Amino acid sequence: MITHEKADFINPEEIERILAPRPRPAASRVRELLVKAREMQGLTIDEVACLSLVESPELLEEIFSTAKKLKEDIYGSRLVLFAPLYISNRCANECTYCAFRATNTNIKRRTLTQEEIAEETRILIRQGQKRVLVVSGEALPPQGFQYILDSIATVYDTKIGSGEIRRVNVNLAPQTTERFRLLKAANIGTFQLFQETYHRPTYASVHLKGAKRDYDWRTTAFDRAMEAGIDDVGIGVLFGLYDWRFEIMAMMQHIRHLEETFGVGPHTISFPRMEPALGSEVASQPPCPVSDSDFLKMVAIMRLAVPYTGMIMSTRETAAVRRATLELGISQISAGSRTDPGGYKDSEAGSNGGQFQLGDHRSIEEVVSDVVSLGFLPSFCTACYRMGRTGHDFMDLAKPGEIKYHCHPNALSTFQEYLSDYASPQAKAAGEKLISIELQNMDARQTACALPMLNKVRRGERDVFI
Ligand code: SAM
Ligand code: SF4
């Protein structure tokens, strides 16, 4: 039994010590760290702190270009796409920054039925999505936890011809080990949970009611998930609640703890930045707002610090900020998102509203066209998780750069599937041009994998992966 009950692995004294006022790092020290990062060795907490203090435009540019090169070497041009699926906005907690908080009377409460979840899923399938993130507030309907399990099963079971959702990730309340076992048996991909803030006094001041007030229960959730056999966990902080430097250092402590205890760190890191939310003053005026330039710096530093961890950027951010972060290391983005239960169907009918205000309102087709024009290869791949390449196995494959012989061909075949089945003629032409450029840039071993797969998809076979 290795489960922790207290989050003693988050050590604020260590962070305060590292963050104590000190001179800006010398250029030679910064460059030394960039060489280390470039060799894909990652960075320590102290080294992350050092880079976070860099302000000189010249050194910042070097941080950005190193992050960019590292991303290209490990992930190539691939960019994985997904969409959130909100199933309920009922919540027993009182998080001051969230529109779903229990006492907020400004929103209409709704828990989707299984048929409504199937309807939302059908809309996402028709858009070409293959990965969904199921999201819920924290008040279960009378069926209890079974409602969550049924909802996951509904998403997997909903099909339109060969169109289907092949990976369901979840963003839910922290669970007991027993319930994590049930989620594992329900075939979830990643269990995603944002700590919101690692700073205990701030955590206490923004979580006023309900189970979420328990900082330790939340911070130790990944220990229970991993103990229950969920290899892929997704970490994150809600940026804007407390000093971003403190938060990324605490996140590094959390990652260190998972690596030391389970031999593997998180599968993904998300960077949710606080957005205005209906009925929330805190969300309109975050106590510690993160500027765009600090946000980009933070993304680049985390890319250098944990080179093999996927990094996610949601539609909270504007198209312009999202574009800038793609270069710096983001490997997954959401597209065409709605953050209210039933939002995909409702928006077809013209209405809107949600958990928070979105920065990027573009449809999946617009996002795909944009990333293609920037030279990124949209990927709808779900192979690793279905082949059991999760946790250690994924990292073992990723570390020697071997992943490009799996991920890149899989990205091409799933993108071809998207273009053949869902894209407009214009988007299809631009996408196929990108595929031919990608093929030209591949080495012989990659082409030998990718070409037969692409040909299969072009002949009508579906779900082709290695
Ligand atoms: N209820 C669960 C929880 O709190 O962990 C899961 C779902 S909750 C809807 C998902 C995430 O939305 C939260 O963890 C929080 O980080 C984020 N969120 C809440 N209010 C937000 C806001 N105003 N702007 C951006 N993200 C927000
Ligand atoms: Fe509920 Fe999650 Fe929103 Fe907090 S962040 S009010 S727990 S839905």
Short mmCIF file of C-alpha atoms and ligand atoms in Angstrom, two decimals:
data_model
loop_
_atom_site.label_atom_id
_atom_site.label_comp_id
_atom_site.label_asym_id
_atom_site.label_seq_id
_atom_site.Cartn_x
_atom_site.Cartn_y
_atom_site.Cartn_z
CA MET A 1 0.00 0.00 0.00
CA ILE A 2 1.78 3.12 -1.21
CA THR A 3 -1.13 5.52 -1.22
CA HIS A 4 -0.38 8.83 0.44
CA GLU A 5 -2.97 10.49 2.62
CA LYS A 6 -1.13 13.72 3.11
CA ALA A 7 0.42 15.72 0.30
CA ASP A 8 3.75 15.96 2.11
CA PHE A 9 5.52 15.74 -1.25
CA ILE A 10 4.46 19.35 -1.87
CA ASN A 11 7.02 21.27 0.13
CA PRO A 12 6.30 25.03 0.21
CA GLU A 13 9.43 25.70 2.28
CA GLU A 14 11.63 24.27 -0.49
CA ILE A 15 9.80 26.46 -3.02
CA GLU A 16 10.02 29.64 -0.89
CA ARG A 17 13.73 28.97 -0.41
CA ILE A 18 14.30 28.60 -4.14
CA LEU A 19 12.15 31.63 -4.90
CA ALA A 20 13.79 33.88 -2.30
CA PRO A 21 14.93 37.12 -3.93
CA ARG A 22 18.14 36.54 -5.81
CA PRO A 23 19.94 38.12 -8.74
CA ARG A 24 18.82 37.23 -12.24
CA PRO A 25 20.79 34.23 -13.51
CA ALA A 26 23.92 34.89 -15.53
CA ALA A 27 23.61 34.31 -19.26
CA SER A 28 26.24 31.56 -19.03
CA ARG A 29 24.13 29.66 -16.45
CA VAL A 30 20.99 29.99 -18.59
CA ARG A 31 22.83 28.70 -21.65
CA GLU A 32 24.26 25.78 -19.64
CA LEU A 33 20.70 24.78 -18.71
CA LEU A 34 19.53 25.12 -22.30
CA VAL A 35 22.29 22.73 -23.42
CA LYS A 36 21.15 20.23 -20.77
CA ALA A 37 17.52 20.61 -21.85
CA ARG A 38 18.44 20.27 -25.51
CA GLU A 39 19.95 16.87 -24.67
CA MET A 40 16.48 15.89 -23.41
CA GLN A 41 17.68 15.43 -19.84
CA GLY A 42 14.86 17.50 -18.32
CA LEU A 43 15.36 20.12 -15.60
CA THR A 44 15.31 20.07 -11.80
CA ILE A 45 13.02 22.30 -9.73
CA ASP A 46 15.89 24.67 -9.04
CA GLU A 47 16.72 24.89 -12.74
CA VAL A 48 13.07 25.61 -13.60
CA ALA A 49 13.15 28.45 -11.05
CA CYS A 50 16.33 29.80 -12.60
CA LEU A 51 14.83 29.94 -16.11
CA SER A 52 11.61 31.48 -14.79
CA LEU A 53 13.63 34.52 -13.70
CA VAL A 54 14.95 35.25 -17.18
CA GLU A 55 13.73 38.60 -18.53
CA SER A 56 16.33 39.55 -21.14
CA PRO A 57 14.72 39.41 -24.61
CA GLU A 58 17.79 37.72 -26.05
CA LEU A 59 17.84 34.91 -23.48
CA LEU A 60 14.07 34.53 -23.66
CA GLU A 61 14.40 34.06 -27.40
CA GLU A 62 16.97 31.31 -26.73
CA ILE A 63 14.56 29.59 -24.31
CA PHE A 64 11.81 29.73 -26.96
CA SER A 65 14.00 28.44 -29.78
CA THR A 66 15.32 25.58 -27.62
CA ALA A 67 11.76 24.58 -26.67
CA LYS A 68 10.79 24.72 -30.32
CA LYS A 69 13.67 22.48 -31.42
CA LEU A 70 13.00 20.01 -28.61
CA LYS A 71 9.36 19.81 -29.57
CA GLU A 72 10.20 19.20 -33.20
CA ASP A 73 12.71 16.46 -32.30
CA ILE A 74 10.35 14.56 -30.01
CA TYR A 75 6.90 15.23 -31.45
CA GLY A 76 7.68 16.32 -35.01
CA SER A 77 4.85 18.33 -36.54
CA ARG A 78 2.07 16.24 -34.95
CA LEU A 79 -0.71 17.84 -32.96
CA VAL A 80 -3.39 15.67 -31.37
CA LEU A 81 -6.98 16.97 -31.40
CA PHE A 82 -9.81 16.30 -28.95
CA ALA A 83 -13.08 17.80 -27.68
CA PRO A 84 -14.54 18.07 -24.17
CA LEU A 85 -17.97 16.59 -23.49
CA TYR A 86 -19.69 18.12 -20.46
CA ILE A 87 -22.23 15.72 -18.98
CA SER A 88 -23.39 17.65 -15.88
CA ASN A 89 -23.03 21.15 -14.43
CA ARG A 90 -24.56 20.24 -11.05
CA CYS A 91 -22.02 20.71 -8.31
CA ALA A 92 -21.91 20.44 -4.52
CA ASN A 93 -18.73 22.48 -4.22
CA GLU A 94 -18.24 26.20 -4.03
CA CYS A 95 -15.17 27.06 -6.09
CA THR A 96 -15.32 30.84 -6.28
CA TYR A 97 -13.92 30.94 -9.84
CA CYS A 98 -16.35 28.50 -11.48
CA ALA A 99 -19.82 29.09 -12.93
CA PHE A 100 -20.88 25.60 -11.80
CA ARG A 101 -20.38 26.39 -8.07
CA ALA A 102 -23.31 25.24 -5.95
CA THR A 103 -24.85 28.60 -5.02
CA ASN A 104 -24.58 30.23 -8.44
CA THR A 105 -28.11 31.01 -9.58
CA ASN A 106 -27.01 32.54 -12.88
CA ILE A 107 -26.88 29.26 -14.79
CA LYS A 108 -29.46 26.59 -15.61
CA ARG A 109 -28.59 23.21 -14.10
CA ARG A 110 -28.56 20.18 -16.28
CA THR A 111 -27.42 16.54 -16.06
CA LEU A 112 -27.56 14.83 -19.44
CA THR A 113 -29.45 11.57 -19.89
CA GLN A 114 -27.67 8.71 -21.63
CA GLU A 115 -29.62 9.48 -24.81
CA GLU A 116 -28.53 13.12 -24.63
CA ILE A 117 -24.91 11.99 -24.15
CA ALA A 118 -25.27 9.74 -27.21
CA GLU A 119 -26.65 12.73 -29.16
CA GLU A 120 -23.70 14.94 -28.16
CA THR A 121 -21.33 12.11 -29.08
CA ARG A 122 -22.96 11.74 -32.51
CA ILE A 123 -22.40 15.45 -33.16
CA LEU A 124 -18.72 15.09 -32.22
CA ILE A 125 -18.35 11.97 -34.38
CA ARG A 126 -19.89 13.83 -37.33
CA GLN A 127 -17.28 16.56 -36.83
CA GLY A 128 -14.55 13.92 -37.14
CA GLN A 129 -13.49 13.75 -33.49
CA LYS A 130 -12.00 10.51 -32.16
CA ARG A 131 -11.01 11.58 -28.64
CA VAL A 132 -13.33 12.98 -26.04
CA LEU A 133 -12.70 14.38 -22.57
CA VAL A 134 -15.75 13.70 -20.38
CA VAL A 135 -16.16 16.53 -17.84
CA SER A 136 -18.58 16.80 -14.93
CA GLY A 137 -19.44 18.94 -11.92
CA GLU A 138 -19.34 17.21 -8.56
CA ALA A 139 -22.89 16.26 -7.67
CA LEU A 140 -23.94 12.82 -8.78
CA PRO A 141 -27.51 12.03 -9.86
CA PRO A 142 -29.45 9.28 -7.99
CA GLN A 143 -27.65 6.48 -9.90
CA GLY A 144 -24.47 7.64 -8.11
CA PHE A 145 -21.08 6.80 -9.58
CA GLN A 146 -22.74 4.33 -11.95
CA TYR A 147 -23.93 7.41 -13.89
CA ILE A 148 -20.31 8.27 -14.72
CA LEU A 149 -19.54 4.68 -15.74
CA ASP A 150 -22.69 4.52 -17.87
CA SER A 151 -21.81 7.82 -19.53
CA ILE A 152 -18.34 6.56 -20.51
CA ALA A 153 -19.91 3.37 -21.91
CA THR A 154 -22.44 5.44 -23.87
CA VAL A 155 -19.68 7.48 -25.54
CA TYR A 156 -17.78 4.32 -26.51
CA ASP A 157 -20.92 2.53 -27.72
CA THR A 158 -22.20 5.36 -29.92
CA LYS A 159 -21.28 4.75 -33.57
CA ILE A 160 -22.15 6.27 -36.93
CA GLY A 161 -20.96 3.79 -39.54
CA SER A 162 -17.21 3.53 -38.96
CA GLY A 163 -17.26 6.85 -37.06
CA GLU A 164 -16.67 6.37 -33.33
CA ILE A 165 -14.91 7.79 -30.29
CA ARG A 166 -11.85 5.66 -29.66
CA ARG A 167 -10.46 7.20 -26.48
CA VAL A 168 -12.44 8.63 -23.59
CA ASN A 169 -10.41 10.67 -21.11
CA VAL A 170 -12.10 12.10 -18.03
CA ASN A 171 -11.86 15.25 -15.89
CA LEU A 172 -13.75 14.38 -12.71
CA ALA A 173 -13.57 14.78 -8.95
CA PRO A 174 -10.84 12.86 -7.10
CA GLN A 175 -12.01 9.29 -6.43
CA THR A 176 -11.34 6.46 -3.99
CA THR A 177 -8.98 3.70 -5.15
CA GLU A 178 -11.98 1.42 -5.56
CA ARG A 179 -13.72 3.87 -7.90
CA PHE A 180 -10.50 4.41 -9.81
CA ARG A 181 -10.49 0.64 -10.41
CA LEU A 182 -14.00 0.98 -11.86
CA LEU A 183 -12.86 3.82 -14.13
CA LYS A 184 -9.95 1.69 -15.28
CA ALA A 185 -12.34 -1.19 -16.02
CA ALA A 186 -14.52 1.29 -17.96
CA ASN A 187 -11.51 1.75 -20.26
CA ILE A 188 -10.72 5.41 -19.66
CA GLY A 189 -7.58 6.81 -21.25
CA THR A 190 -6.27 9.62 -19.07
CA PHE A 191 -7.62 10.63 -15.66
CA GLN A 192 -7.19 14.38 -15.67
CA LEU A 193 -7.40 16.50 -12.54
CA PHE A 194 -6.24 20.07 -12.01
CA GLN A 195 -4.93 20.99 -8.59
CA GLU A 196 -6.18 24.56 -9.18
CA THR A 197 -3.52 25.87 -6.78
CA TYR A 198 -0.80 24.10 -4.82
CA HIS A 199 -0.67 27.00 -2.35
CA ARG A 200 -2.62 25.81 0.72
CA PRO A 201 -3.83 29.20 2.05
CA THR A 202 -5.05 30.23 -1.43
CA TYR A 203 -6.63 26.81 -1.92
CA ALA A 204 -8.57 27.27 1.34
CA SER A 205 -9.68 30.78 0.35
CA VAL A 206 -11.23 29.82 -3.01
CA HIS A 207 -12.85 26.49 -2.10
CA LEU A 208 -15.58 27.45 0.31
CA LYS A 209 -17.77 24.37 0.57
CA GLY A 210 -17.95 20.66 -0.17
CA ALA A 211 -15.48 17.78 -0.59
CA LYS A 212 -13.16 19.89 -2.70
CA ARG A 213 -12.10 21.82 0.39
CA ASP A 214 -9.82 18.88 1.25
CA TYR A 215 -6.47 19.85 -0.31
CA ASP A 216 -4.79 16.54 0.56
CA TRP A 217 -7.57 14.39 -0.89
CA ARG A 218 -7.19 16.20 -4.20
CA THR A 219 -3.40 16.29 -4.27
CA THR A 220 -3.08 12.58 -3.51
CA ALA A 221 -5.68 11.52 -6.12
CA PHE A 222 -3.06 10.46 -8.67
CA ASP A 223 -1.48 8.14 -6.10
CA ARG A 224 -4.81 6.33 -5.78
CA ALA A 225 -5.38 6.37 -9.54
CA MET A 226 -1.97 4.88 -10.24
CA GLU A 227 -2.39 2.32 -7.50
CA ALA A 228 -5.66 1.32 -9.19
CA GLY A 229 -3.76 0.72 -12.43
CA ILE A 230 -4.51 3.99 -14.26
CA ASP A 231 -1.14 4.68 -15.88
CA ASP A 232 -2.00 7.91 -17.65
CA VAL A 233 -2.79 10.84 -15.39
CA GLY A 234 -3.13 14.49 -16.48
CA ILE A 235 -1.86 17.20 -14.17
CA GLY A 236 -2.64 20.95 -14.24
CA VAL A 237 -2.99 24.21 -12.32
CA LEU A 238 -5.62 26.89 -12.77
CA PHE A 239 -3.30 29.79 -13.53
CA GLY A 240 -4.42 33.11 -12.04
CA LEU A 241 -5.09 32.01 -8.47
CA TYR A 242 -1.53 32.28 -7.15
CA ASP A 243 2.01 33.16 -8.31
CA TRP A 244 2.70 31.09 -11.43
CA ARG A 245 6.32 30.51 -10.41
CA PHE A 246 5.25 28.91 -7.15
CA GLU A 247 2.71 26.80 -9.02
CA ILE A 248 5.10 25.35 -11.61
CA MET A 249 7.62 24.53 -8.93
CA ALA A 250 4.99 22.74 -6.87
CA MET A 251 3.90 20.95 -10.04
CA MET A 252 7.51 19.83 -10.50
CA GLN A 253 7.46 18.49 -6.91
CA HIS A 254 4.27 16.60 -7.71
CA ILE A 255 5.84 15.16 -10.87
CA ARG A 256 8.97 14.20 -8.92
CA HIS A 257 6.81 12.42 -6.36
CA LEU A 258 4.97 10.40 -9.02
CA GLU A 259 8.22 9.49 -10.76
CA GLU A 260 9.84 8.40 -7.49
CA THR A 261 6.82 6.44 -6.29
CA PHE A 262 5.52 4.89 -9.50
CA GLY A 263 8.49 5.16 -11.84
CA VAL A 264 6.50 7.32 -14.26
CA GLY A 265 5.32 10.93 -14.25
CA PRO A 266 2.08 12.38 -15.62
CA HIS A 267 1.07 11.60 -19.19
CA THR A 268 -0.01 15.20 -19.80
CA ILE A 269 0.20 18.69 -18.33
CA SER A 270 -2.62 21.19 -18.97
CA PHE A 271 -2.29 24.96 -18.74
CA PRO A 272 -5.78 26.27 -17.96
CA ARG A 273 -5.62 30.03 -17.44
CA MET A 274 -8.54 31.63 -15.62
CA GLU A 275 -11.31 32.93 -17.86
CA PRO A 276 -14.37 35.02 -16.92
CA ALA A 277 -17.23 32.86 -15.66
CA LEU A 278 -20.88 33.77 -15.20
CA GLY A 279 -21.53 34.74 -11.58
CA SER A 280 -17.86 34.80 -10.51
CA GLU A 281 -16.00 37.95 -9.54
CA VAL A 282 -12.77 36.02 -8.94
CA ALA A 283 -12.81 34.70 -12.50
CA SER A 284 -13.24 38.22 -13.92
CA GLN A 285 -10.42 39.59 -11.78
CA PRO A 286 -7.97 36.79 -10.99
CA PRO A 287 -5.83 37.57 -7.93
CA CYS A 288 -2.58 36.69 -9.73
CA PRO A 289 -3.19 37.10 -13.46
CA VAL A 290 -0.56 35.60 -15.74
CA SER A 291 0.42 37.87 -18.64
CA ASP A 292 0.64 36.46 -22.15
CA SER A 293 4.42 36.78 -22.14
CA ASP A 294 4.79 34.93 -18.80
CA PHE A 295 2.34 32.32 -20.07
CA LEU A 296 4.47 31.62 -23.14
CA LYS A 297 7.62 31.55 -21.05
CA MET A 298 6.04 29.05 -18.64
CA VAL A 299 4.93 26.74 -21.47
CA ALA A 300 8.42 26.80 -22.99
CA ILE A 301 10.12 26.13 -19.64
CA MET A 302 7.85 23.17 -18.90
CA ARG A 303 8.59 21.76 -22.36
CA LEU A 304 12.29 21.85 -21.45
CA ALA A 305 11.72 20.50 -17.93
CA VAL A 306 9.67 17.40 -18.85
CA PRO A 307 10.42 16.76 -22.53
CA TYR A 308 8.42 13.53 -22.87
CA THR A 309 5.20 14.68 -21.22
CA GLY A 310 2.30 15.65 -23.49
CA MET A 311 1.19 19.27 -23.06
CA ILE A 312 -2.40 20.40 -23.60
CA MET A 313 -3.82 23.79 -24.59
CA SER A 314 -7.59 24.25 -24.43
CA THR A 315 -9.95 26.67 -26.15
CA ARG A 316 -9.83 28.89 -23.04
CA GLU A 317 -7.05 30.67 -24.92
CA THR A 318 -7.47 32.81 -28.03
CA ALA A 319 -6.44 31.50 -31.44
CA ALA A 320 -3.38 33.80 -31.38
CA VAL A 321 -2.09 32.57 -27.99
CA ARG A 322 -2.79 28.97 -28.98
CA ARG A 323 -0.81 29.40 -32.20
CA ALA A 324 2.15 30.81 -30.28
CA THR A 325 2.16 27.94 -27.76
CA LEU A 326 2.03 25.25 -30.45
CA GLU A 327 5.55 26.09 -31.48
CA LEU A 328 6.78 26.04 -27.90
CA GLY A 329 5.80 22.53 -27.06
CA ILE A 330 2.05 21.98 -26.97
CA SER A 331 1.22 18.51 -28.30
CA GLN A 332 -2.58 18.36 -27.85
CA ILE A 333 -5.33 20.93 -28.40
CA SER A 334 -9.09 20.91 -28.05
CA ALA A 335 -11.16 22.24 -30.93
CA GLY A 336 -14.75 23.30 -31.48
CA SER A 337 -15.39 23.05 -27.71
CA ARG A 338 -18.57 23.70 -25.74
CA THR A 339 -18.41 23.82 -21.94
CA ASP A 340 -22.08 23.40 -21.05
CA PRO A 341 -23.91 20.06 -20.90
CA GLY A 342 -25.79 19.63 -24.15
CA GLY A 343 -23.76 22.49 -25.63
CA TYR A 344 -23.03 20.84 -28.98
CA LYS A 345 -26.72 20.25 -29.71
CA ASP A 346 -27.75 23.63 -28.28
CA SER A 347 -25.15 25.50 -30.31
CA GLU A 348 -26.44 23.85 -33.46
CA ALA A 349 -29.70 25.49 -32.46
CA GLY A 350 -27.87 28.77 -31.85
CA SER A 351 -27.67 29.16 -28.05
CA ASN A 352 -24.53 29.32 -25.90
CA GLY A 353 -23.12 29.76 -22.38
CA GLY A 354 -20.90 27.49 -20.32
CA GLN A 355 -18.52 26.89 -17.44
CA PHE A 356 -16.28 29.77 -18.46
CA GLN A 357 -15.81 32.08 -21.41
CA LEU A 358 -14.01 30.53 -24.37
CA GLY A 359 -11.15 32.34 -26.08
CA ASP A 360 -11.31 30.29 -29.27
CA HIS A 361 -14.75 29.83 -30.82
CA ARG A 362 -13.64 28.29 -34.10
CA SER A 363 -15.06 25.04 -35.42
CA ILE A 364 -12.87 21.94 -35.68
CA GLU A 365 -12.60 22.46 -39.44
CA GLU A 366 -11.36 26.03 -38.96
CA VAL A 367 -8.84 24.90 -36.34
CA VAL A 368 -7.64 22.04 -38.57
CA SER A 369 -7.22 24.40 -41.55
CA ASP A 370 -5.33 26.88 -39.39
CA VAL A 371 -2.89 24.34 -37.95
CA VAL A 372 -2.35 22.82 -41.39
CA SER A 373 -1.52 26.28 -42.76
CA LEU A 374 1.06 26.61 -39.97
CA GLY A 375 2.64 23.30 -41.01
CA PHE A 376 1.32 21.17 -38.13
CA LEU A 377 -0.08 17.71 -38.78
CA PRO A 378 -3.44 17.16 -37.05
CA SER A 379 -3.59 13.70 -35.48
CA PHE A 380 -6.65 11.78 -34.32
CA CYS A 381 -4.53 8.85 -33.20
CA THR A 382 -5.59 6.71 -30.24
CA ALA A 383 -3.24 3.81 -30.90
CA CYS A 384 -0.86 3.93 -27.93
CA TYR A 385 -3.51 3.52 -25.33
CA ARG A 386 -5.35 0.82 -27.27
CA MET A 387 -2.09 -1.09 -27.82
CA GLY A 388 -1.32 -0.85 -24.10
CA ARG A 389 1.48 1.66 -24.68
CA THR A 390 0.71 3.67 -21.55
CA GLY A 391 2.65 4.75 -18.47
CA HIS A 392 6.14 3.15 -18.46
CA ASP A 393 5.69 1.52 -21.85
CA PHE A 394 4.83 4.82 -23.50
CA MET A 395 7.77 6.59 -21.85
CA ASP A 396 10.16 3.75 -22.80
CA LEU A 397 9.05 4.09 -26.39
CA ALA A 398 9.08 7.90 -26.35
CA LYS A 399 12.47 8.36 -24.78
CA PRO A 400 14.71 6.98 -27.52
CA GLY A 401 12.71 8.92 -30.13
CA GLU A 402 11.24 5.61 -31.31
CA ILE A 403 7.74 7.03 -31.03
CA LYS A 404 8.07 8.75 -34.40
CA TYR A 405 7.92 5.37 -36.10
CA HIS A 406 4.55 4.78 -34.48
CA CYS A 407 2.99 8.19 -33.90
CA HIS A 408 3.86 9.81 -37.18
CA PRO A 409 2.46 7.07 -39.45
CA ASN A 410 -0.58 6.86 -37.15
CA ALA A 411 -1.06 10.62 -37.35
CA LEU A 412 -0.97 10.47 -41.14
CA SER A 413 -3.46 7.59 -41.38
CA THR A 414 -5.93 9.15 -38.91
CA PHE A 415 -5.63 12.56 -40.56
CA GLN A 416 -6.29 10.93 -43.94
CA GLU A 417 -9.35 9.26 -42.39
CA TYR A 418 -10.55 12.68 -41.20
CA LEU A 419 -9.97 14.24 -44.61
CA SER A 420 -11.72 11.42 -46.48
CA ASP A 421 -14.76 11.25 -44.18
CA TYR A 422 -15.37 14.70 -42.71
CA ALA A 423 -13.45 17.54 -44.42
CA SER A 424 -14.79 20.03 -46.96
CA PRO A 425 -13.20 19.76 -50.46
CA GLN A 426 -11.06 22.81 -49.73
CA ALA A 427 -9.78 21.50 -46.39
CA LYS A 428 -9.22 18.09 -47.97
CA ALA A 429 -7.03 19.54 -50.72
CA ALA A 430 -4.91 21.51 -48.22
CA GLY A 431 -4.64 18.49 -45.92
CA GLU A 432 -3.58 16.10 -48.65
CA LYS A 433 -0.93 18.57 -49.80
CA LEU A 434 0.43 18.54 -46.23
CA ILE A 435 0.42 14.73 -46.18
CA SER A 436 2.51 14.60 -49.36
CA ILE A 437 5.01 17.10 -47.89
CA GLU A 438 5.18 15.00 -44.71
CA LEU A 439 5.87 11.87 -46.75
CA GLN A 440 8.70 13.59 -48.57
CA ASN A 441 10.29 14.59 -45.26
CA MET A 442 10.17 11.10 -43.74
CA ASP A 443 13.08 8.70 -43.50
CA ALA A 444 12.84 5.37 -45.35
CA ARG A 445 11.74 3.42 -42.27
CA GLN A 446 8.89 5.86 -41.54
CA THR A 447 7.75 5.86 -45.17
CA ALA A 448 7.76 2.05 -45.23
CA CYS A 449 5.29 2.11 -42.30
CA ALA A 450 3.22 5.08 -43.34
CA LEU A 451 2.61 4.57 -47.04
CA PRO A 452 0.85 1.17 -46.85
CA MET A 453 -1.28 2.52 -43.98
CA LEU A 454 -2.27 5.61 -45.96
CA ASN A 455 -3.13 3.48 -48.97
CA LYS A 456 -5.35 1.27 -46.88
CA VAL A 457 -7.28 4.30 -45.60
CA ARG A 458 -7.56 5.73 -49.12
CA ARG A 459 -9.03 2.39 -50.25
CA GLY A 460 -11.70 2.68 -47.55
CA GLU A 461 -10.24 0.74 -44.60
CA ARG A 462 -10.72 2.52 -41.27
CA ASP A 463 -8.97 2.56 -37.89
CA VAL A 464 -5.59 1.67 -39.38
CA PHE A 465 -2.78 1.95 -36.83
CA ILE A 466 0.43 0.39 -35.60
N1 SAM B 1 -15.53 19.31 -11.09
C1 SAM B 1 -14.28 18.71 -11.33
C2 SAM B 1 -13.15 19.47 -10.70
O1 SAM B 1 -13.35 20.59 -10.25
O2 SAM B 1 -12.05 18.93 -10.70
C3 SAM B 1 -13.98 18.51 -12.78
C4 SAM B 1 -14.56 19.41 -13.79
S1 SAM B 1 -14.17 21.14 -13.65
C5 SAM B 1 -15.51 21.62 -14.62
C6 SAM B 1 -12.72 21.23 -14.71
C7 SAM B 1 -11.77 22.36 -14.48
O3 SAM B 1 -12.30 23.57 -14.97
C8 SAM B 1 -11.42 22.69 -13.05
O4 SAM B 1 -10.48 21.80 -12.54
C9 SAM B 1 -10.87 24.11 -13.18
O5 SAM B 1 -9.46 24.13 -13.26
C10 SAM B 1 -11.42 24.59 -14.52
N2 SAM B 1 -12.12 25.87 -14.36
C11 SAM B 1 -13.07 26.18 -13.47
N3 SAM B 1 -13.43 27.48 -13.58
C12 SAM B 1 -12.65 28.02 -14.55
C13 SAM B 1 -12.53 29.32 -15.12
N4 SAM B 1 -13.24 30.33 -14.68
N5 SAM B 1 -11.62 29.50 -16.13
C14 SAM B 1 -10.89 28.49 -16.56
N6 SAM B 1 -10.97 27.23 -16.07
C15 SAM B 1 -11.84 26.99 -15.07
FE1 SF4 B 2 -17.68 22.19 -9.22
FE2 SF4 B 2 -15.38 21.57 -10.49
FE3 SF4 B 2 -16.60 23.94 -10.90
FE4 SF4 B 2 -15.48 23.48 -8.58
S1 SF4 B 2 -14.42 23.58 -10.58
S2 SF4 B 2 -17.53 24.37 -8.86
S3 SF4 B 2 -15.84 21.30 -8.29
S4 SF4 B 2 -17.36 21.92 -11.42
#
